């Protein structure tokens, strides 16, 4: 029979997970060359969303990135000034603007993602034993479930 850990154990696990994710993200930024772009993690996240979703409205970007409209506007201003994105009126609703990525932005995002994936693949090959790969696949599945959790009914 499975027993549920107490709330203190859940908090300790949550803190450990948060710390590990922070360290991994920092390592991925370093390994991919992200620091050399001069863009913040937030700006690059917005840029990647524009590349993936574009043309897209600022409101949709805010929802995708889980940030305020003001934060999106600030990031988009930097990305526009760098020539990585541009906006034009929405043909369906002229009151809205659609943001699209420049070809250079797509190339930048692809290069950064490839750098991250390359580092992770090498690390998996060199650090994990073959029997640990299933554990990693399960961890990815669990992380996806955590990321999609809807805690609006009494959650945090």
PDB file of C-alpha atoms in Angstrom:
ATOM      1  CA  UNK A   1       0.000   0.000   0.000  1.00  0.00           C
ATOM      2  CA  UNK A   2       1.279   3.451  -0.926  1.00  0.00           C
ATOM      3  CA  UNK A   3       1.416   6.091   1.797  1.00  0.00           C
ATOM      4  CA  UNK A   4       1.328   9.781   1.048  1.00  0.00           C
ATOM      5  CA  UNK A   5       4.226  11.844   2.326  1.00  0.00           C
ATOM      6  CA  UNK A   6       3.443  14.565   4.824  1.00  0.00           C
ATOM      7  CA  UNK A   7       3.205  18.239   3.903  1.00  0.00           C
ATOM      8  CA  UNK A   8       6.738  18.919   5.154  1.00  0.00           C
ATOM      9  CA  UNK A   9       8.155  16.235   2.861  1.00  0.00           C
ATOM     10  CA  UNK A  10       6.208  17.699  -0.077  1.00  0.00           C
ATOM     11  CA  UNK A  11       7.613  21.160   0.667  1.00  0.00           C
ATOM     12  CA  UNK A  12      11.163  19.790   0.893  1.00  0.00           C
ATOM     13  CA  UNK A  13      10.702  17.916  -2.397  1.00  0.00           C
ATOM     14  CA  UNK A  14       9.251  21.043  -4.022  1.00  0.00           C
ATOM     15  CA  UNK A  15      12.222  23.129  -2.875  1.00  0.00           C
ATOM     16  CA  UNK A  16      14.690  20.531  -4.138  1.00  0.00           C
ATOM     17  CA  UNK A  17      12.901  20.360  -7.487  1.00  0.00           C
ATOM     18  CA  UNK A  18      12.883  24.147  -7.797  1.00  0.00           C
ATOM     19  CA  UNK A  19      16.605  24.347  -7.007  1.00  0.00           C
ATOM     20  CA  UNK A  20      17.465  21.593  -9.510  1.00  0.00           C
ATOM     21  CA  UNK A  21      15.384  23.252 -12.231  1.00  0.00           C
ATOM     22  CA  UNK A  22      17.097  26.598 -11.599  1.00  0.00           C
ATOM     23  CA  UNK A  23      20.555  25.026 -11.858  1.00  0.00           C
ATOM     24  CA  UNK A  24      19.642  23.107 -15.015  1.00  0.00           C
ATOM     25  CA  UNK A  25      18.150  26.205 -16.659  1.00  0.00           C
ATOM     26  CA  UNK A  26      21.271  28.217 -15.819  1.00  0.00           C
ATOM     27  CA  UNK A  27      23.455  25.480 -17.279  1.00  0.00           C
ATOM     28  CA  UNK A  28      21.318  25.314 -20.433  1.00  0.00           C
ATOM     29  CA  UNK A  29      21.552  29.090 -20.874  1.00  0.00           C
ATOM     30  CA  UNK A  30      25.318  28.883 -20.551  1.00  0.00           C
ATOM     31  CA  UNK A  31      25.766  25.865 -22.826  1.00  0.00           C
ATOM     32  CA  UNK A  32      23.494  27.244 -25.561  1.00  0.00           C
ATOM     33  CA  UNK A  33      25.237  30.606 -25.805  1.00  0.00           C
ATOM     34  CA  UNK A  34      22.160  32.456 -24.586  1.00  0.00           C
ATOM     35  CA  UNK A  35      24.235  34.889 -22.507  1.00  0.00           C
ATOM     36  CA  UNK A  36      25.985  36.128 -25.645  1.00  0.00           C
ATOM     37  CA  UNK A  37      22.691  37.300 -27.176  1.00  0.00           C
ATOM     38  CA  UNK A  38      22.348  40.167 -24.702  1.00  0.00           C
ATOM     39  CA  UNK A  39      18.695  39.233 -24.218  1.00  0.00           C
ATOM     40  CA  UNK A  40      17.156  38.207 -20.915  1.00  0.00           C
ATOM     41  CA  UNK A  41      15.594  34.799 -20.367  1.00  0.00           C
ATOM     42  CA  UNK A  42      12.173  36.465 -20.424  1.00  0.00           C
ATOM     43  CA  UNK A  43      12.864  38.224 -23.720  1.00  0.00           C
ATOM     44  CA  UNK A  44      14.126  34.999 -25.276  1.00  0.00           C
ATOM     45  CA  UNK A  45      11.067  33.145 -23.981  1.00  0.00           C
ATOM     46  CA  UNK A  46       8.814  35.705 -25.629  1.00  0.00           C
ATOM     47  CA  UNK A  47      10.858  35.518 -28.832  1.00  0.00           C
ATOM     48  CA  UNK A  48      10.591  31.720 -28.893  1.00  0.00           C
ATOM     49  CA  UNK A  49       6.820  32.010 -28.444  1.00  0.00           C
ATOM     50  CA  UNK A  50       6.593  34.471 -31.352  1.00  0.00           C
ATOM     51  CA  UNK A  51       8.641  32.102 -33.520  1.00  0.00           C
ATOM     52  CA  UNK A  52       6.502  29.115 -32.517  1.00  0.00           C
ATOM     53  CA  UNK A  53       3.061  30.790 -32.503  1.00  0.00           C
ATOM     54  CA  UNK A  54       3.387  33.819 -34.784  1.00  0.00           C
ATOM     55  CA  UNK A  55       1.828  35.849 -36.064  1.00  0.00           C
ATOM     56  CA  UNK A  56       0.402  36.331 -32.580  1.00  0.00           C
ATOM     57  CA  UNK A  57      -1.141  39.074 -30.450  1.00  0.00           C
ATOM     58  CA  UNK A  58       0.556  40.490 -27.377  1.00  0.00           C
ATOM     59  CA  UNK A  59      -2.382  39.272 -25.276  1.00  0.00           C
ATOM     60  CA  UNK A  60      -1.826  35.708 -26.497  1.00  0.00           C
ATOM     61  CA  UNK A  61       1.897  36.019 -25.736  1.00  0.00           C
ATOM     62  CA  UNK A  62       1.118  37.185 -22.192  1.00  0.00           C
ATOM     63  CA  UNK A  63      -1.105  34.145 -21.686  1.00  0.00           C
ATOM     64  CA  UNK A  64       1.487  31.772 -23.152  1.00  0.00           C
ATOM     65  CA  UNK A  65       4.305  33.187 -21.032  1.00  0.00           C
ATOM     66  CA  UNK A  66       2.180  33.581 -17.876  1.00  0.00           C
ATOM     67  CA  UNK A  67       3.196  37.221 -17.502  1.00  0.00           C
ATOM     68  CA  UNK A  68       1.457  40.590 -17.535  1.00  0.00           C
ATOM     69  CA  UNK A  69       0.652  42.568 -20.656  1.00  0.00           C
ATOM     70  CA  UNK A  70       3.113  45.217 -19.416  1.00  0.00           C
ATOM     71  CA  UNK A  71       5.913  42.650 -19.232  1.00  0.00           C
ATOM     72  CA  UNK A  72       5.150  41.486 -22.777  1.00  0.00           C
ATOM     73  CA  UNK A  73       5.122  45.081 -24.026  1.00  0.00           C
ATOM     74  CA  UNK A  74       8.550  45.687 -22.474  1.00  0.00           C
ATOM     75  CA  UNK A  75      10.004  42.515 -23.982  1.00  0.00           C
ATOM     76  CA  UNK A  76       8.491  43.232 -27.389  1.00  0.00           C
ATOM     77  CA  UNK A  77       9.942  46.768 -27.361  1.00  0.00           C
ATOM     78  CA  UNK A  78      13.447  45.342 -26.865  1.00  0.00           C
ATOM     79  CA  UNK A  79      12.898  42.637 -29.503  1.00  0.00           C
ATOM     80  CA  UNK A  80      11.560  45.202 -32.008  1.00  0.00           C
ATOM     81  CA  UNK A  81      14.518  47.523 -31.374  1.00  0.00           C
ATOM     82  CA  UNK A  82      16.847  44.578 -32.046  1.00  0.00           C
ATOM     83  CA  UNK A  83      15.041  43.878 -35.339  1.00  0.00           C
ATOM     84  CA  UNK A  84      13.963  40.415 -34.207  1.00  0.00           C
ATOM     85  CA  UNK A  85      10.197  40.973 -34.383  1.00  0.00           C
ATOM     86  CA  UNK A  86       7.811  43.301 -36.150  1.00  0.00           C
ATOM     87  CA  UNK A  87       4.097  43.971 -35.859  1.00  0.00           C
ATOM     88  CA  UNK A  88       1.339  44.782 -38.278  1.00  0.00           C
ATOM     89  CA  UNK A  89      -2.414  45.295 -37.983  1.00  0.00           C
ATOM     90  CA  UNK A  90      -4.517  42.157 -37.647  1.00  0.00           C
ATOM     91  CA  UNK A  91      -6.417  41.790 -40.955  1.00  0.00           C
ATOM     92  CA  UNK A  92      -9.395  40.374 -39.017  1.00  0.00           C
ATOM     93  CA  UNK A  93      -9.457  43.145 -36.404  1.00  0.00           C
ATOM     94  CA  UNK A  94      -7.547  46.331 -37.208  1.00  0.00           C
ATOM     95  CA  UNK A  95      -7.556  47.346 -33.524  1.00  0.00           C
ATOM     96  CA  UNK A  96      -5.151  44.504 -32.763  1.00  0.00           C
ATOM     97  CA  UNK A  97      -1.532  44.055 -33.804  1.00  0.00           C
ATOM     98  CA  UNK A  98       0.009  40.753 -34.826  1.00  0.00           C
ATOM     99  CA  UNK A  99       3.631  40.158 -33.900  1.00  0.00           C
ATOM    100  CA  UNK A 100       5.825  38.108 -36.233  1.00  0.00           C
ATOM    101  CA  UNK A 101       9.425  36.981 -36.018  1.00  0.00           C
ATOM    102  CA  UNK A 102      12.153  38.050 -38.389  1.00  0.00           C
ATOM    103  CA  UNK A 103      14.069  35.240 -40.116  1.00  0.00           C
ATOM    104  CA  UNK A 104      17.087  36.088 -37.948  1.00  0.00           C
ATOM    105  CA  UNK A 105      14.962  35.493 -34.843  1.00  0.00           C
ATOM    106  CA  UNK A 106      13.937  32.062 -36.078  1.00  0.00           C
ATOM    107  CA  UNK A 107      17.581  31.198 -36.740  1.00  0.00           C
ATOM    108  CA  UNK A 108      18.607  32.472 -33.298  1.00  0.00           C
ATOM    109  CA  UNK A 109      15.925  30.459 -31.493  1.00  0.00           C
ATOM    110  CA  UNK A 110      16.772  27.336 -33.499  1.00  0.00           C
ATOM    111  CA  UNK A 111      20.477  27.734 -32.692  1.00  0.00           C
ATOM    112  CA  UNK A 112      19.799  28.188 -28.969  1.00  0.00           C
ATOM    113  CA  UNK A 113      17.421  25.231 -28.829  1.00  0.00           C
ATOM    114  CA  UNK A 114      19.887  23.052 -30.722  1.00  0.00           C
ATOM    115  CA  UNK A 115      22.632  24.035 -28.270  1.00  0.00           C
ATOM    116  CA  UNK A 116      20.450  23.101 -25.321  1.00  0.00           C
ATOM    117  CA  UNK A 117      19.389  19.808 -26.869  1.00  0.00           C
ATOM    118  CA  UNK A 118      22.989  18.963 -27.765  1.00  0.00           C
ATOM    119  CA  UNK A 119      24.183  19.574 -24.208  1.00  0.00           C
ATOM    120  CA  UNK A 120      21.330  17.527 -22.734  1.00  0.00           C
ATOM    121  CA  UNK A 121      21.868  14.634 -25.144  1.00  0.00           C
ATOM    122  CA  UNK A 122      25.588  14.533 -24.335  1.00  0.00           C
ATOM    123  CA  UNK A 123      24.906  14.770 -20.602  1.00  0.00           C
ATOM    124  CA  UNK A 124      22.325  11.964 -20.778  1.00  0.00           C
ATOM    125  CA  UNK A 125      24.756   9.780 -22.719  1.00  0.00           C
ATOM    126  CA  UNK A 126      27.681  10.454 -20.384  1.00  0.00           C
ATOM    127  CA  UNK A 127      26.021  10.722 -16.965  1.00  0.00           C
ATOM    128  CA  UNK A 128      23.044   8.369 -16.939  1.00  0.00           C
ATOM    129  CA  UNK A 129      23.257   4.611 -16.848  1.00  0.00           C
ATOM    130  CA  UNK A 130      21.101   2.845 -19.446  1.00  0.00           C
ATOM    131  CA  UNK A 131      18.632   1.710 -16.786  1.00  0.00           C
ATOM    132  CA  UNK A 132      18.228   5.326 -15.566  1.00  0.00           C
ATOM    133  CA  UNK A 133      16.889   6.543 -18.906  1.00  0.00           C
ATOM    134  CA  UNK A 134      13.458   5.116 -18.156  1.00  0.00           C
ATOM    135  CA  UNK A 135      13.528   7.072 -14.877  1.00  0.00           C
ATOM    136  CA  UNK A 136      14.321  10.235 -16.821  1.00  0.00           C
ATOM    137  CA  UNK A 137      11.471   9.597 -19.267  1.00  0.00           C
ATOM    138  CA  UNK A 138       9.128   9.149 -16.304  1.00  0.00           C
ATOM    139  CA  UNK A 139      10.468  12.349 -14.724  1.00  0.00           C
ATOM    140  CA  UNK A 140       9.750  14.262 -17.941  1.00  0.00           C
ATOM    141  CA  UNK A 141       6.190  12.928 -17.910  1.00  0.00           C
ATOM    142  CA  UNK A 142       5.759  13.945 -14.269  1.00  0.00           C
ATOM    143  CA  UNK A 143       7.191  17.419 -14.902  1.00  0.00           C
ATOM    144  CA  UNK A 144       4.752  17.913 -17.784  1.00  0.00           C
ATOM    145  CA  UNK A 145       1.880  16.954 -15.467  1.00  0.00           C
ATOM    146  CA  UNK A 146       3.086  19.407 -12.836  1.00  0.00           C
ATOM    147  CA  UNK A 147       3.398  22.160 -15.438  1.00  0.00           C
ATOM    148  CA  UNK A 148      -0.187  21.554 -16.588  1.00  0.00           C
ATOM    149  CA  UNK A 149      -1.671  21.321 -13.072  1.00  0.00           C
ATOM    150  CA  UNK A 150      -4.825  23.340 -12.546  1.00  0.00           C
ATOM    151  CA  UNK A 151      -4.875  24.250  -8.873  1.00  0.00           C
ATOM    152  CA  UNK A 152      -7.585  26.889  -9.132  1.00  0.00           C
ATOM    153  CA  UNK A 153      -9.916  24.894  -6.841  1.00  0.00           C
ATOM    154  CA  UNK A 154      -8.126  25.389  -3.552  1.00  0.00           C
ATOM    155  CA  UNK A 155      -4.566  25.288  -4.810  1.00  0.00           C
ATOM    156  CA  UNK A 156      -1.848  27.794  -4.104  1.00  0.00           C
TER     157      UNK A 156
END
